[in-house]
PDB file of C-alpha atoms and ligand atoms in Angstrom:
ATOM      1  CA  MET O 181      65.511  96.045  99.727  1.00 62.00           C
ATOM      2  CA  THR O 182      67.950  98.880 100.133  1.00 64.00           C
ATOM      3  CA  ILE O 183      69.703 100.022  96.933  1.00 63.00           C
ATOM      4  CA  TYR O 184      73.382 101.215  97.410  1.00 61.00           C
ATOM      5  CA  THR O 185      74.596 103.433  94.791  1.00 71.00           C
ATOM      6  CA  GLN O 186      78.179 104.180  96.000  1.00 89.00           C
ATOM      7  CA  LYS O 187      81.092 103.225  94.031  1.00 96.00           C
ATOM      8  CA  PRO O 188      82.689 100.042  95.422  1.00 98.00           C
ATOM      9  CA  ILE O 189      86.208  99.974  97.052  1.00 98.00           C
ATOM     10  CA  GLY O 190      88.513  97.351  95.390  1.00 98.00           C
ATOM     11  CA  LEU O 191      90.752  95.449  97.857  1.00 98.00           C
ATOM     12  CA  LEU O 192      93.950  93.858  96.583  1.00 98.00           C
ATOM     13  CA  GLY O 193      95.753  91.796  99.172  1.00 96.00           C
ATOM     14  CA  GLY O 194      99.255  90.408  98.460  1.00 94.00           C
ATOM     15  CA  THR O 195     102.682  89.737  99.780  1.00 95.00           C
ATOM     16  CA  PHE O 196     104.146  92.505  97.612  1.00 97.00           C
ATOM     17  CA  ASP O 197     107.595  91.139  98.056  1.00 97.00           C
ATOM     18  CA  PRO O 198     108.128  93.377  96.205  1.00 98.00           C
ATOM     19  CA  ILE O 199     105.330  95.131  94.444  1.00 98.00           C
ATOM     20  CA  HIS O 200     105.728  95.265  90.791  1.00 98.00           C
ATOM     21  CA  HIS O 201     104.120  96.421  87.462  1.00 98.00           C
ATOM     22  CA  GLY O 202     101.956  93.250  87.236  1.00 96.00           C
ATOM     23  CA  HIS O 203     100.272  94.155  90.515  1.00 97.00           C
ATOM     24  CA  LEU O 204      99.966  97.903  89.574  1.00 97.00           C
ATOM     25  CA  ARG O 205      98.463  97.412  86.128  1.00 97.00           C
ATOM     26  CA  LEU O 206      96.100  94.973  87.483  1.00 96.00           C
ATOM     27  CA  ALA O 207      94.922  97.519  90.176  1.00 97.00           C
ATOM     28  CA  LEU O 208      94.758 100.479  87.754  1.00 97.00           C
ATOM     29  CA  GLU O 209      92.835  98.378  84.985  1.00 97.00           C
ATOM     30  CA  LEU O 210      90.213  97.288  87.546  1.00 97.00           C
ATOM     31  CA  TYR O 211      89.882 100.867  88.973  1.00 98.00           C
ATOM     32  CA  GLU O 212      89.281 102.295  85.501  1.00 97.00           C
ATOM     33  CA  ARG O 213      87.214  99.417  84.004  1.00 97.00           C
ATOM     34  CA  LEU O 214      84.850  98.895  86.869  1.00 97.00           C
ATOM     35  CA  GLU O 215      84.748 102.484  87.887  1.00 97.00           C
ATOM     36  CA  LEU O 216      85.807 101.676  91.489  1.00 98.00           C
ATOM     37  CA  ALA O 217      86.145 104.406  94.137  1.00 97.00           C
ATOM     38  CA  GLU O 218      89.781 103.292  94.667  1.00 98.00           C
ATOM     39  CA  VAL O 219      91.740 100.185  94.787  1.00 98.00           C
ATOM     40  CA  ARG O 220      93.486  99.568  98.305  1.00 98.00           C
ATOM     41  CA  LEU O 221      96.680  97.629  98.116  1.00 98.00           C
ATOM     42  CA  ILE O 222      96.979  95.577 101.399  1.00 97.00           C
ATOM     43  CA  PRO O 223     100.319  94.083 102.221  1.00 97.00           C
ATOM     44  CA  ALA O 224     100.002  90.861 104.309  1.00 94.00           C
ATOM     45  CA  ALA O 225     101.874  90.973 107.551  1.00 91.00           C
ATOM     46  CA  SER O 226     101.969  87.211 107.787  1.00 87.00           C
ATOM     47  CA  PRO O 227     100.423  85.550 104.807  1.00 83.00           C
ATOM     48  CA  PRO O 228      98.898  82.136 106.056  1.00 84.00           C
ATOM     49  CA  HIS O 229      99.028  80.344 102.581  1.00 74.00           C
ATOM     50  CA  ARG O 230     102.728  80.650 101.773  1.00 75.00           C
ATOM     51  CA  GLU O 231     106.216  80.724 103.213  1.00 79.00           C
ATOM     52  CA  SER O 232     107.319  83.826 105.103  1.00 85.00           C
ATOM     53  CA  PRO O 233     108.063  86.906 103.001  1.00 89.00           C
ATOM     54  CA  MET O 234     111.716  87.789 102.545  1.00 90.00           C
ATOM     55  CA  VAL O 235     111.304  91.359 103.700  1.00 95.00           C
ATOM     56  CA  SER O 236     109.629  92.856 106.684  1.00 95.00           C
ATOM     57  CA  ALA O 237     105.928  93.921 106.444  1.00 95.00           C
ATOM     58  CA  SER O 238     106.906  97.569 107.117  1.00 96.00           C
ATOM     59  CA  LEU O 239     109.420  97.696 104.306  1.00 97.00           C
ATOM     60  CA  ARG O 240     106.938  95.971 101.906  1.00 97.00           C
ATOM     61  CA  LEU O 241     104.408  98.637 102.887  1.00 98.00           C
ATOM     62  CA  GLN O 242     106.886 101.400 102.203  1.00 98.00           C
ATOM     63  CA  MET O 243     107.583  99.901  98.722  1.00 98.00           C
ATOM     64  CA  VAL O 244     103.804  99.865  98.063  1.00 98.00           C
ATOM     65  CA  GLN O 245     103.493 103.499  99.135  1.00 98.00           C
ATOM     66  CA  ALA O 246     106.448 104.487  96.973  1.00 98.00           C
ATOM     67  CA  ALA O 247     104.925 102.628  93.935  1.00 98.00           C
ATOM     68  CA  ILE O 248     101.609 104.312  94.008  1.00 98.00           C
ATOM     69  CA  GLN O 249     102.720 107.838  95.082  1.00 97.00           C
ATOM     70  CA  GLY O 250     100.801 110.439  93.127  1.00 96.00           C
ATOM     71  CA  VAL O 251      98.604 107.823  91.304  1.00 97.00           C
ATOM     72  CA  THR O 252      94.903 108.591  91.372  1.00 97.00           C
ATOM     73  CA  GLY O 253      92.781 105.632  92.427  1.00 98.00           C
ATOM     74  CA  LEU O 254      95.403 103.570  94.133  1.00 98.00           C
ATOM     75  CA  THR O 255      95.868 103.733  97.953  1.00 98.00           C
ATOM     76  CA  ALA O 256      97.967 101.589 100.443  1.00 98.00           C
ATOM     77  CA  ASP O 257      96.288 100.107 103.528  1.00 98.00           C
ATOM     78  CA  ALA O 258      98.326  99.071 106.639  1.00 97.00           C
ATOM     79  CA  ARG O 259      95.677  97.381 108.691  1.00 96.00           C
ATOM     80  CA  GLU O 260      97.176  93.890 108.362  1.00 95.00           C
ATOM     81  CA  LEU O 261     100.427  95.151 109.898  1.00 93.00           C
ATOM     82  CA  HIS O 262      98.504  96.149 113.120  1.00 91.00           C
ATOM     83  CA  ARG O 263      97.010  92.756 113.624  1.00 90.00           C
ATOM     84  CA  PRO O 264      99.025  89.835 115.261  1.00 88.00           C
ATOM     85  CA  GLY O 265      98.829  86.199 114.019  1.00 89.00           C
ATOM     86  CA  PRO O 266      98.177  85.042 110.473  1.00 90.00           C
ATOM     87  CA  SER O 267      96.774  87.723 108.196  1.00 89.00           C
ATOM     88  CA  TYR O 268      93.370  86.058 107.439  1.00 94.00           C
ATOM     89  CA  MET O 269      91.413  87.727 104.710  1.00 96.00           C
ATOM     90  CA  VAL O 270      88.255  87.254 106.577  1.00 97.00           C
ATOM     91  CA  ASP O 271      89.473  89.303 109.357  1.00 96.00           C
ATOM     92  CA  THR O 272      90.558  92.083 106.941  1.00 97.00           C
ATOM     93  CA  LEU O 273      87.179  92.070 105.337  1.00 98.00           C
ATOM     94  CA  THR O 274      85.433  92.242 108.742  1.00 98.00           C
ATOM     95  CA  SER O 275      87.540  95.265 109.625  1.00 97.00           C
ATOM     96  CA  PHE O 276      86.760  96.986 106.301  1.00 98.00           C
ATOM     97  CA  ARG O 277      83.031  96.192 106.871  1.00 98.00           C
ATOM     98  CA  GLN O 278      83.183  97.832 110.207  1.00 98.00           C
ATOM     99  CA  ASP O 279      84.922 100.926 108.738  1.00 97.00           C
ATOM    100  CA  TYR O 280      82.564 101.049 105.750  1.00 97.00           C
ATOM    101  CA  PRO O 281      79.022  99.703 106.674  1.00 96.00           C
ATOM    102  CA  GLN O 282      77.306 101.124 103.737  1.00 94.00           C
ATOM    103  CA  ARG O 283      80.000 100.763 100.980  1.00 96.00           C
ATOM    104  CA  PRO O 284      80.265  97.901  98.417  1.00 97.00           C
ATOM    105  CA  LEU O 285      83.471  96.187  98.717  1.00 98.00           C
ATOM    106  CA  CYS O 286      85.115  94.164  96.038  1.00 98.00           C
ATOM    107  CA  LEU O 287      87.843  91.653  97.000  1.00 98.00           C
ATOM    108  CA  ILE O 288      90.251  91.162  93.981  1.00 98.00           C
ATOM    109  CA  LEU O 289      91.423  87.635  93.552  1.00 96.00           C
ATOM    110  CA  GLY O 290      93.443  85.938  90.733  1.00 91.00           C
ATOM    111  CA  LEU O 291      91.913  82.767  89.294  1.00 89.00           C
ATOM    112  CA  ASP O 292      94.604  80.637  91.132  1.00 86.00           C
ATOM    113  CA  ALA O 293      93.600  82.159  94.480  1.00 90.00           C
ATOM    114  CA  PHE O 294      89.870  81.818  93.657  1.00 92.00           C
ATOM    115  CA  THR O 295      90.339  78.071  92.770  1.00 90.00           C
ATOM    116  CA  SER O 296      92.115  77.334  96.100  1.00 90.00           C
ATOM    117  CA  LEU O 297      89.544  79.587  98.081  1.00 93.00           C
ATOM    118  CA  PRO O 298      88.040  76.521  99.973  1.00 92.00           C
ATOM    119  CA  SER O 299      91.401  76.210 101.771  1.00 92.00           C
ATOM    120  CA  TRP O 300      91.093  79.755 103.118  1.00 93.00           C
ATOM    121  CA  HIS O 301      90.195  80.351 106.702  1.00 94.00           C
ATOM    122  CA  GLN O 302      86.346  80.689 106.937  1.00 95.00           C
ATOM    123  CA  TRP O 303      86.172  81.029 103.136  1.00 95.00           C
ATOM    124  CA  GLU O 304      82.409  80.936 102.973  1.00 94.00           C
ATOM    125  CA  ARG O 305      82.073  84.194 104.986  1.00 97.00           C
ATOM    126  CA  LEU O 306      84.216  86.066 102.521  1.00 98.00           C
ATOM    127  CA  ILE O 307      81.289  86.525 100.064  1.00 98.00           C
ATOM    128  CA  THR O 308      79.015  87.807 102.924  1.00 98.00           C
ATOM    129  CA  LEU O 309      81.392  90.547 103.544  1.00 98.00           C
ATOM    130  CA  ALA O 310      82.377  91.653  99.963  1.00 98.00           C
ATOM    131  CA  HIS O 311      81.940  90.833  96.336  1.00 98.00           C
ATOM    132  CA  LEU O 312      84.675  88.792  94.659  1.00 98.00           C
ATOM    133  CA  LEU O 313      86.289  90.232  91.655  1.00 98.00           C
ATOM    134  CA  ILE O 314      87.934  87.355  89.823  1.00 96.00           C
ATOM    135  CA  VAL O 315      90.714  88.239  87.493  1.00 95.00           C
ATOM    136  CA  ARG O 316      91.115  85.782  84.649  1.00 90.00           C
ATOM    137  CA  ARG O 317      93.826  85.779  82.119  1.00 80.00           C
ATOM    138  CA  ILE O 318      92.304  85.868  78.686  1.00 74.00           C
ATOM    139  CA  GLY O 319      91.974  82.275  77.423  1.00 71.00           C
ATOM    140  CA  THR O 320      92.038  80.724  80.861  1.00 74.00           C
ATOM    141  CA  LEU O 321      89.210  78.353  81.846  1.00 73.00           C
ATOM    142  CA  LEU O 322      87.223  78.737  84.939  1.00 72.00           C
ATOM    143  CA  PRO O 323      87.772  76.105  87.617  1.00 70.00           C
ATOM    144  CA  GLU O 324      86.221  72.563  87.210  1.00 73.00           C
ATOM    145  CA  ILE O 325      86.558  71.762  90.916  1.00 77.00           C
ATOM    146  CA  HIS O 326      82.902  71.100  91.917  1.00 80.00           C
ATOM    147  CA  GLN O 327      82.975  73.080  95.155  1.00 85.00           C
ATOM    148  CA  VAL O 328      84.341  76.196  93.378  1.00 88.00           C
ATOM    149  CA  ARG O 329      82.279  75.782  90.270  1.00 89.00           C
ATOM    150  CA  ASP O 330      79.092  75.532  92.190  1.00 91.00           C
ATOM    151  CA  PHE O 331      79.949  78.467  94.361  1.00 93.00           C
ATOM    152  CA  LEU O 332      80.649  80.496  91.322  1.00 93.00           C
ATOM    153  CA  ALA O 333      77.388  79.424  89.638  1.00 93.00           C
ATOM    154  CA  ALA O 334      75.521  80.442  92.697  1.00 95.00           C
ATOM    155  CA  HIS O 335      76.991  84.037  92.939  1.00 97.00           C
ATOM    156  CA  GLN O 336      78.255  85.015  89.523  1.00 96.00           C
ATOM    157  CA  CYS O 337      76.621  88.219  88.075  1.00 97.00           C
ATOM    158  CA  TYR O 338      76.758  89.527  84.476  1.00 96.00           C
ATOM    159  CA  ASP O 339      75.851  93.110  85.080  1.00 96.00           C
ATOM    160  CA  SER O 340      78.508  95.133  86.816  1.00 94.00           C
ATOM    161  CA  ALA O 341      75.911  97.378  88.277  1.00 94.00           C
ATOM    162  CA  ASP O 342      75.168  94.698  90.722  1.00 95.00           C
ATOM    163  CA  LEU O 343      78.520  95.479  92.340  1.00 96.00           C
ATOM    164  CA  THR O 344      77.332  98.955  92.997  1.00 96.00           C
ATOM    165  CA  THR O 345      73.798  98.307  94.159  1.00 94.00           C
ATOM    166  CA  GLN O 346      74.561  95.568  96.590  1.00 95.00           C
ATOM    167  CA  LEU O 347      77.140  95.618  99.407  1.00 97.00           C
ATOM    168  CA  ALA O 348      78.500  92.070  98.937  1.00 98.00           C
ATOM    169  CA  GLY O 349      77.496  88.673  97.705  1.00 98.00           C
ATOM    170  CA  ARG O 350      78.299  88.622  93.923  1.00 98.00           C
ATOM    171  CA  ILE O 351      81.124  87.328  91.821  1.00 97.00           C
ATOM    172  CA  TRP O 352      82.367  89.233  88.879  1.00 97.00           C
ATOM    173  CA  VAL O 353      84.831  87.719  86.424  1.00 95.00           C
ATOM    174  CA  GLU O 354      87.048  90.184  84.501  1.00 95.00           C
ATOM    175  CA  ASP O 355      89.524  89.269  81.686  1.00 93.00           C
ATOM    176  CA  ILE O 356      92.652  91.176  81.981  1.00 90.00           C
ATOM    177  CA  PRO O 357      95.599  90.927  79.524  1.00 86.00           C
ATOM    178  CA  PRO O 358      98.477  89.338  81.587  1.00 81.00           C
ATOM    179  CA  LEU O 359     101.768  90.935  82.349  1.00 90.00           C
ATOM    180  CA  THR O 360     104.026  88.044  82.988  1.00 92.00           C
ATOM    181  CA  ILE O 361     105.917  89.453  85.945  1.00 95.00           C
ATOM    182  CA  SER O 362     106.228  87.935  89.423  1.00 95.00           C
ATOM    183  CA  ALA O 363     107.907  88.985  92.652  1.00 96.00           C
ATOM    184  CA  THR O 364     109.700  85.589  92.615  1.00 96.00           C
ATOM    185  CA  GLN O 365     111.258  86.456  89.156  1.00 97.00           C
ATOM    186  CA  ILE O 366     112.443  89.838  90.615  1.00 98.00           C
ATOM    187  CA  ARG O 367     113.821  88.314  93.720  1.00 97.00           C
ATOM    188  CA  ASP O 368     115.720  85.729  91.657  1.00 97.00           C
ATOM    189  CA  LEU O 369     117.226  88.491  89.364  1.00 97.00           C
ATOM    190  CA  ILE O 370     118.482  90.419  92.296  1.00 97.00           C
ATOM    191  CA  SER O 371     119.901  87.399  94.156  1.00 97.00           C
ATOM    192  CA  THR O 372     121.880  86.470  91.034  1.00 97.00           C
ATOM    193  CA  GLY O 373     123.191  89.924  90.632  1.00 97.00           C
ATOM    194  CA  ARG O 374     121.015  90.833  87.631  1.00 97.00           C
ATOM    195  CA  ASN O 375     118.996  94.142  87.109  1.00 97.00           C
ATOM    196  CA  PRO O 376     115.182  94.053  87.536  1.00 98.00           C
ATOM    197  CA  ARG O 377     114.768  97.464  86.166  1.00 97.00           C
ATOM    198  CA  TYR O 378     111.406  98.018  84.089  1.00 97.00           C
ATOM    199  CA  LEU O 379     109.720  95.248  85.829  1.00 98.00           C
ATOM    200  CA  LEU O 380     108.885  97.525  88.833  1.00 98.00           C
ATOM    201  CA  PRO O 381     108.745 101.270  89.538  1.00 98.00           C
ATOM    202  CA  ALA O 382     112.089 103.012  89.927  1.00 98.00           C
ATOM    203  CA  THR O 383     111.010 104.355  93.263  1.00 98.00           C
ATOM    204  CA  VAL O 384     110.607 100.707  94.526  1.00 98.00           C
ATOM    205  CA  LEU O 385     113.983  99.655  93.058  1.00 98.00           C
ATOM    206  CA  GLU O 386     115.552 102.634  94.891  1.00 98.00           C
ATOM    207  CA  ILE O 387     114.276 101.266  98.232  1.00 98.00           C
ATOM    208  CA  ILE O 388     115.507  97.744  97.373  1.00 98.00           C
ATOM    209  CA  ASN O 389     118.949  99.222  96.601  1.00 97.00           C
ATOM    210  CA  THR O 390     119.046 101.461  99.594  1.00 97.00           C
ATOM    211  CA  TYR O 391     118.320  98.551 102.032  1.00 97.00           C
ATOM    212  CA  GLN O 392     120.090  95.934  99.856  1.00 96.00           C
ATOM    213  CA  LEU O 393     116.961  93.731  99.832  1.00 97.00           C
ATOM    214  CA  TYR O 394     116.730  90.378  98.156  1.00 97.00           C
ATOM    215  CA  ARG O 395     120.447  89.846  97.667  1.00 95.00           C
ATOM    216  CA  GLN O 396     120.344  86.551  99.419  1.00 86.00           C
ATOM    217  CA  LYS O 397     118.020  83.691  98.575  1.00 77.00           C
ATOM    218  CA  THR O 398     116.668  82.956 102.130  1.00 68.00           C
ATOM    219  CA  ALA O 399     114.345  84.975 104.325  1.00 61.00           C
ATOM    220  CA  LEU O 400     116.581  84.490 107.387  1.00 45.00           C
ATOM    221  CA  GLU O 401     119.549  86.069 105.790  1.00 41.00           C
ATOM    222  CA  SER O 402     117.480  88.784 104.138  1.00 43.00           C
ATOM    223  CA  LYS O 403     115.688  89.773 107.366  1.00 43.00           C
ATOM    224  CA  SER O 404     119.061  91.006 108.809  1.00 38.00           C
ATOM    225  CA  SER O 405     119.598  92.970 105.580  1.00 41.00           C
ATOM    226  CA  ASP O 406     116.190  94.790 106.438  1.00 44.00           C
ATOM    227  CA  LEU O 407     118.235  96.424 109.213  1.00 41.00           C
ATOM    228  CA  ALA O 408     121.379  97.165 107.059  1.00 40.00           C
ATOM    229  CA  THR O 409     122.607 100.654 106.834  1.00 38.00           C
ATOM    230  CA  PRO O 410     121.236 102.348 103.628  1.00 41.00           C
ATOM    231  CA  SER O 411     123.975 102.310 101.217  1.00 36.00           C
ATOM    232  CA  HIS O 412     123.836 101.408  97.501  1.00 36.00           C
ATOM    233  CA  LEU O 413     121.918 103.372  94.901  1.00 30.00           C
ATOM    234  CA  ASP O 414     121.755 102.447  91.314  1.00 34.00           C
TER     235      ASP O 414
HETATM  236  P1  LIG U 169     105.333  85.686  94.278  1.00 60.69           P
HETATM  237  O1  LIG U 169     106.162  85.551  92.986  1.00 60.69           O
HETATM  238  O2  LIG U 169     106.275  85.905  95.546  1.00 60.69           O
HETATM  239  O3  LIG U 169     104.435  84.482  94.627  1.00 60.69           O
HETATM  240  P2  LIG U 169     103.454  87.500  93.185  1.00 60.69           P
HETATM  241  O4  LIG U 169     104.283  88.339  92.172  1.00 60.69           O
HETATM  242  O5  LIG U 169     102.505  86.494  92.576  1.00 60.69           O
HETATM  243  O6  LIG U 169     104.507  86.983  94.223  1.00 60.69           O
HETATM  244  P3  LIG U 169     101.600  88.453  95.274  1.00 60.69           P
HETATM  245  O7  LIG U 169     101.955  89.537  96.273  1.00 60.69           O
HETATM  246  O8  LIG U 169     101.609  87.090  95.755  1.00 60.69           O
HETATM  247  O9  LIG U 169     102.680  88.633  94.031  1.00 60.69           O
HETATM  248  O10 LIG U 169     100.360  88.828  94.487  1.00 60.69           O
HETATM  249  C1  LIG U 169      99.277  89.570  95.005  1.00 60.69           C
HETATM  250  C2  LIG U 169      98.127  89.541  93.985  1.00 60.69           C
HETATM  251  O11 LIG U 169      98.510  90.098  92.731  1.00 60.69           O
HETATM  252  C3  LIG U 169      97.594  88.071  93.663  1.00 60.69           C
HETATM  253  O12 LIG U 169      96.191  88.178  93.613  1.00 60.69           O
HETATM  254  C4  LIG U 169      98.264  87.775  92.331  1.00 60.69           C
HETATM  255  O13 LIG U 169      97.287  86.788  91.635  1.00 60.69           O
HETATM  256  C5  LIG U 169      98.275  89.146  91.631  1.00 60.69           C
HETATM  257  N1  LIG U 169      99.328  89.229  90.728  1.00 60.69           N
HETATM  258  C6  LIG U 169     100.646  88.915  90.930  1.00 60.69           C
HETATM  259  N2  LIG U 169     101.410  89.089  89.897  1.00 60.69           N
HETATM  260  C7  LIG U 169     100.550  89.490  88.788  1.00 60.69           C
HETATM  261  C8  LIG U 169     100.670  89.784  87.484  1.00 60.69           C
HETATM  262  N3  LIG U 169     101.865  89.763  86.900  1.00 60.69           N
HETATM  263  N4  LIG U 169      99.514  90.217  86.767  1.00 60.69           N
HETATM  264  C9  LIG U 169      98.325  90.242  87.339  1.00 60.69           C
HETATM  265  N5  LIG U 169      98.131  89.998  88.759  1.00 60.69           N
HETATM  266  C10 LIG U 169      99.238  89.558  89.418  1.00 60.69           C
END
């Protein structure tokens, strides 16, 4: 059996509509705790499991890039923007595996996402392409749904060295103290004229203000605001 000793790359997909300090703390905590090579933040162009994002993929990528500028260990990855159709994670992992044939990969998933994994496109292939790094809020119970529980039991590992010595195939559960911030909360604050400052980086807020993002509640109206002339700065 081949033993791999390269640090794994962490992969955090999301809508990032917009990116906020909850995402960023999560990525940084995992980078440091699990000694990852880096954590890639991957904005979904067209997320298959939820309604359309409010803001174009290119602006969401721009916000991610602004949020992580100068931060060691965090990088932005644009590959889902270059792929038409739904942004299936199995396609993203396949693309990473082609780029990094000898590198352990860790797909980062919140417990909610992990619990609904069987609804994902070709979900059983994910673990053949990467490890799964499940983030559990302290005090939360692991899923009791049979299919997910059995899947976890079959793959869970208890020595984080396994994430380094194998390319894929293991599940690691990490307890992270929660930051109760969501993109929904930020969009709601902005659309009702309130100030989301301190929930997200100032550089991201600057982009939001420049392009007047999230001022309306619906994606259709906001799409046109993507094209608005930059104007207002806080
Ligand atoms: P929305 O409110 O629009 O549903 P969100 O804030 O949950 O968005 P996503 O882009 O859907 O953000 O999340 C991407 C990933 O980041 C998911 O795996 C999600 O579980 C995780 N995440 C989101 N918010 C937090 C947070 N506050 N703390 C830790 N992880 C988070």
